[in-house]
């Protein structure tokens, strides 16, 4: 997804993830190894993929938007039979996002919190891929 289609919350999460050299140290390509939606076919793990799973504006009684509530899945993906590195990436993501003060263009950031963990394994053409991360709720007032 190109940056023109991102909303302000997408851009804030991306900036927070790519602004961390500690997270980038785990990724192939450093902080350029963070992708929205899906990694390009040329990307080599380990990398991070994030996407908005849900976004719901919360309205006041008069119908004005009180705040935006978005849920993001953010996960590290490695190619390995071991989940160790994927787990380390998940911990680094959590250090960067949980309770972080995001800069959200045109909004006042309220909070970002981890709501649940994500961990699974997939096999593609005999290669084992580990996925580890979490779901994060981001609230921002327009």
PDB file of C-alpha atoms in Angstrom:
ATOM      1  CA  UNK A   1       0.000   0.000   0.000  1.00  0.00           C
ATOM      2  CA  UNK A   2       1.421   3.361  -0.918  1.00  0.00           C
ATOM      3  CA  UNK A   3       1.631   6.180   1.614  1.00  0.00           C
ATOM      4  CA  UNK A   4      -1.064   8.174  -0.294  1.00  0.00           C
ATOM      5  CA  UNK A   5      -3.697   5.653   0.796  1.00  0.00           C
ATOM      6  CA  UNK A   6      -2.653   5.594   4.432  1.00  0.00           C
ATOM      7  CA  UNK A   7      -4.704   7.324   7.003  1.00  0.00           C
ATOM      8  CA  UNK A   8      -3.066   9.365   9.754  1.00  0.00           C
ATOM      9  CA  UNK A   9      -3.075   6.413  12.166  1.00  0.00           C
ATOM     10  CA  UNK A  10      -1.357   4.103   9.631  1.00  0.00           C
ATOM     11  CA  UNK A  11       1.336   6.717   9.087  1.00  0.00           C
ATOM     12  CA  UNK A  12       1.849   7.190  12.849  1.00  0.00           C
ATOM     13  CA  UNK A  13       2.274   3.441  13.471  1.00  0.00           C
ATOM     14  CA  UNK A  14       4.688   3.166  10.518  1.00  0.00           C
ATOM     15  CA  UNK A  15       6.747   6.135  11.778  1.00  0.00           C
ATOM     16  CA  UNK A  16       6.920   4.655  15.281  1.00  0.00           C
ATOM     17  CA  UNK A  17       8.076   1.256  13.972  1.00  0.00           C
ATOM     18  CA  UNK A  18      10.629   2.613  11.490  1.00  0.00           C
ATOM     19  CA  UNK A  19      11.964   5.083  14.043  1.00  0.00           C
ATOM     20  CA  UNK A  20      13.316   2.301  16.253  1.00  0.00           C
ATOM     21  CA  UNK A  21      16.888   1.210  15.627  1.00  0.00           C
ATOM     22  CA  UNK A  22      16.435  -1.475  18.322  1.00  0.00           C
ATOM     23  CA  UNK A  23      13.637  -3.057  16.257  1.00  0.00           C
ATOM     24  CA  UNK A  24      15.540  -2.492  13.013  1.00  0.00           C
ATOM     25  CA  UNK A  25      18.507  -4.444  14.413  1.00  0.00           C
ATOM     26  CA  UNK A  26      16.442  -7.640  14.131  1.00  0.00           C
ATOM     27  CA  UNK A  27      15.261  -7.009  10.563  1.00  0.00           C
ATOM     28  CA  UNK A  28      16.852  -7.766   7.218  1.00  0.00           C
ATOM     29  CA  UNK A  29      17.397  -4.285   5.817  1.00  0.00           C
ATOM     30  CA  UNK A  30      17.024  -2.579   9.201  1.00  0.00           C
ATOM     31  CA  UNK A  31      14.045  -0.266   9.498  1.00  0.00           C
ATOM     32  CA  UNK A  32      13.368  -0.580   5.749  1.00  0.00           C
ATOM     33  CA  UNK A  33      12.107  -4.066   6.657  1.00  0.00           C
ATOM     34  CA  UNK A  34       8.737  -2.722   7.878  1.00  0.00           C
ATOM     35  CA  UNK A  35       5.810  -3.160   5.488  1.00  0.00           C
ATOM     36  CA  UNK A  36       2.113  -2.309   5.462  1.00  0.00           C
ATOM     37  CA  UNK A  37      -0.247  -5.126   4.501  1.00  0.00           C
ATOM     38  CA  UNK A  38       2.140  -7.538   2.837  1.00  0.00           C
ATOM     39  CA  UNK A  39       5.866  -7.647   2.270  1.00  0.00           C
ATOM     40  CA  UNK A  40       6.991  -7.397  -1.358  1.00  0.00           C
ATOM     41  CA  UNK A  41       7.885 -10.696  -3.016  1.00  0.00           C
ATOM     42  CA  UNK A  42      11.542  -9.645  -3.028  1.00  0.00           C
ATOM     43  CA  UNK A  43      11.651  -9.093   0.760  1.00  0.00           C
ATOM     44  CA  UNK A  44      13.809 -11.520   2.709  1.00  0.00           C
ATOM     45  CA  UNK A  45      12.822 -12.324   6.316  1.00  0.00           C
ATOM     46  CA  UNK A  46      13.084 -11.304   9.028  1.00  0.00           C
ATOM     47  CA  UNK A  47      10.766  -8.333   8.570  1.00  0.00           C
ATOM     48  CA  UNK A  48       7.704  -6.716  10.149  1.00  0.00           C
ATOM     49  CA  UNK A  49       4.259  -6.522   8.571  1.00  0.00           C
ATOM     50  CA  UNK A  50       1.458  -4.428  10.038  1.00  0.00           C
ATOM     51  CA  UNK A  51      -2.084  -3.677   8.979  1.00  0.00           C
ATOM     52  CA  UNK A  52      -5.260  -2.191  10.329  1.00  0.00           C
ATOM     53  CA  UNK A  53      -7.674  -4.958  11.275  1.00  0.00           C
ATOM     54  CA  UNK A  54     -10.536  -2.657  12.248  1.00  0.00           C
ATOM     55  CA  UNK A  55     -11.228   1.038  12.541  1.00  0.00           C
ATOM     56  CA  UNK A  56     -14.282   2.493  14.183  1.00  0.00           C
ATOM     57  CA  UNK A  57     -14.988   6.167  14.786  1.00  0.00           C
ATOM     58  CA  UNK A  58     -16.640   6.774  18.169  1.00  0.00           C
ATOM     59  CA  UNK A  59     -19.277   9.503  18.009  1.00  0.00           C
ATOM     60  CA  UNK A  60     -20.665  11.944  20.533  1.00  0.00           C
ATOM     61  CA  UNK A  61     -24.388  12.165  21.143  1.00  0.00           C
ATOM     62  CA  UNK A  62     -24.603  14.964  18.510  1.00  0.00           C
ATOM     63  CA  UNK A  63     -22.899  12.802  15.890  1.00  0.00           C
ATOM     64  CA  UNK A  64     -19.456  14.434  15.909  1.00  0.00           C
ATOM     65  CA  UNK A  65     -16.485  12.082  16.015  1.00  0.00           C
ATOM     66  CA  UNK A  66     -15.218  11.944  19.599  1.00  0.00           C
ATOM     67  CA  UNK A  67     -12.234   9.752  18.696  1.00  0.00           C
ATOM     68  CA  UNK A  68     -10.946   7.193  16.232  1.00  0.00           C
ATOM     69  CA  UNK A  69     -10.377   3.657  17.520  1.00  0.00           C
ATOM     70  CA  UNK A  70      -8.225   1.443  15.317  1.00  0.00           C
ATOM     71  CA  UNK A  71      -6.940  -2.069  15.870  1.00  0.00           C
ATOM     72  CA  UNK A  72      -3.615  -2.994  14.263  1.00  0.00           C
ATOM     73  CA  UNK A  73      -1.963  -6.364  13.824  1.00  0.00           C
ATOM     74  CA  UNK A  74       1.816  -5.920  14.007  1.00  0.00           C
ATOM     75  CA  UNK A  75       4.036  -8.979  13.653  1.00  0.00           C
ATOM     76  CA  UNK A  76       7.545 -10.090  12.939  1.00  0.00           C
ATOM     77  CA  UNK A  77       8.020 -12.805  10.341  1.00  0.00           C
ATOM     78  CA  UNK A  78      11.065 -15.053  10.200  1.00  0.00           C
ATOM     79  CA  UNK A  79      12.021 -18.043   8.059  1.00  0.00           C
ATOM     80  CA  UNK A  80      13.132 -20.590  10.637  1.00  0.00           C
ATOM     81  CA  UNK A  81      11.951 -23.742  12.385  1.00  0.00           C
ATOM     82  CA  UNK A  82      12.633 -21.887  15.677  1.00  0.00           C
ATOM     83  CA  UNK A  83      10.341 -19.171  16.976  1.00  0.00           C
ATOM     84  CA  UNK A  84      13.121 -17.500  19.008  1.00  0.00           C
ATOM     85  CA  UNK A  85      13.906 -14.598  16.639  1.00  0.00           C
ATOM     86  CA  UNK A  86      10.224 -13.997  15.844  1.00  0.00           C
ATOM     87  CA  UNK A  87       9.591 -13.778  19.590  1.00  0.00           C
ATOM     88  CA  UNK A  88      12.452 -11.303  20.011  1.00  0.00           C
ATOM     89  CA  UNK A  89      10.994  -9.171  17.217  1.00  0.00           C
ATOM     90  CA  UNK A  90       7.570  -9.331  18.907  1.00  0.00           C
ATOM     91  CA  UNK A  91       9.163  -8.103  22.150  1.00  0.00           C
ATOM     92  CA  UNK A  92      10.911  -5.261  20.284  1.00  0.00           C
ATOM     93  CA  UNK A  93       7.609  -4.286  18.614  1.00  0.00           C
ATOM     94  CA  UNK A  94       5.962  -4.209  22.033  1.00  0.00           C
ATOM     95  CA  UNK A  95       8.753  -2.013  23.422  1.00  0.00           C
ATOM     96  CA  UNK A  96       8.131   0.423  20.561  1.00  0.00           C
ATOM     97  CA  UNK A  97       4.311   0.474  20.506  1.00  0.00           C
ATOM     98  CA  UNK A  98       2.756  -0.466  23.845  1.00  0.00           C
ATOM     99  CA  UNK A  99       1.882   2.737  25.726  1.00  0.00           C
ATOM    100  CA  UNK A 100       3.825   4.762  23.134  1.00  0.00           C
ATOM    101  CA  UNK A 101       3.024   8.410  22.474  1.00  0.00           C
ATOM    102  CA  UNK A 102       2.385   8.420  18.717  1.00  0.00           C
ATOM    103  CA  UNK A 103       2.452  11.528  16.568  1.00  0.00           C
ATOM    104  CA  UNK A 104      -0.804  11.414  14.607  1.00  0.00           C
ATOM    105  CA  UNK A 105      -1.219  14.146  11.998  1.00  0.00           C
ATOM    106  CA  UNK A 106      -4.381  16.167  12.534  1.00  0.00           C
ATOM    107  CA  UNK A 107      -5.223  14.275  15.741  1.00  0.00           C
ATOM    108  CA  UNK A 108      -4.421  14.234  19.430  1.00  0.00           C
ATOM    109  CA  UNK A 109      -3.093  10.788  20.299  1.00  0.00           C
ATOM    110  CA  UNK A 110      -4.875   9.298  23.307  1.00  0.00           C
ATOM    111  CA  UNK A 111      -3.172   5.921  23.746  1.00  0.00           C
ATOM    112  CA  UNK A 112      -1.763   2.812  22.107  1.00  0.00           C
ATOM    113  CA  UNK A 113      -2.132  -0.493  23.954  1.00  0.00           C
ATOM    114  CA  UNK A 114      -1.413  -4.146  23.220  1.00  0.00           C
ATOM    115  CA  UNK A 115      -4.716  -6.011  23.417  1.00  0.00           C
ATOM    116  CA  UNK A 116      -3.730  -9.586  22.488  1.00  0.00           C
ATOM    117  CA  UNK A 117      -0.837 -11.619  21.158  1.00  0.00           C
ATOM    118  CA  UNK A 118      -0.419 -13.111  17.692  1.00  0.00           C
ATOM    119  CA  UNK A 119       1.692 -16.225  17.147  1.00  0.00           C
ATOM    120  CA  UNK A 120       1.471 -18.855  14.426  1.00  0.00           C
ATOM    121  CA  UNK A 121       3.556 -20.929  12.021  1.00  0.00           C
ATOM    122  CA  UNK A 122       3.049 -21.464   8.315  1.00  0.00           C
ATOM    123  CA  UNK A 123       4.835 -23.666   5.819  1.00  0.00           C
ATOM    124  CA  UNK A 124       5.233 -22.620   2.182  1.00  0.00           C
ATOM    125  CA  UNK A 125       7.117 -24.752  -0.354  1.00  0.00           C
ATOM    126  CA  UNK A 126       8.818 -26.612   2.497  1.00  0.00           C
ATOM    127  CA  UNK A 127       9.987 -23.389   4.214  1.00  0.00           C
ATOM    128  CA  UNK A 128       8.841 -22.729   7.790  1.00  0.00           C
ATOM    129  CA  UNK A 129       7.777 -19.154   8.621  1.00  0.00           C
ATOM    130  CA  UNK A 130       7.255 -17.999  12.209  1.00  0.00           C
ATOM    131  CA  UNK A 131       4.843 -15.120  12.878  1.00  0.00           C
ATOM    132  CA  UNK A 132       4.876 -13.381  16.278  1.00  0.00           C
ATOM    133  CA  UNK A 133       3.526 -10.056  17.411  1.00  0.00           C
ATOM    134  CA  UNK A 134       0.348  -8.567  18.799  1.00  0.00           C
ATOM    135  CA  UNK A 135      -2.809  -6.596  18.222  1.00  0.00           C
ATOM    136  CA  UNK A 136      -2.592  -2.934  19.250  1.00  0.00           C
ATOM    137  CA  UNK A 137      -5.498  -0.557  19.863  1.00  0.00           C
ATOM    138  CA  UNK A 138      -4.774   3.048  18.873  1.00  0.00           C
ATOM    139  CA  UNK A 139      -7.084   5.851  20.017  1.00  0.00           C
ATOM    140  CA  UNK A 140      -6.817   9.403  18.688  1.00  0.00           C
ATOM    141  CA  UNK A 141      -9.061  12.446  18.892  1.00  0.00           C
ATOM    142  CA  UNK A 142      -9.506  14.369  15.617  1.00  0.00           C
TER     143      UNK A 142
END
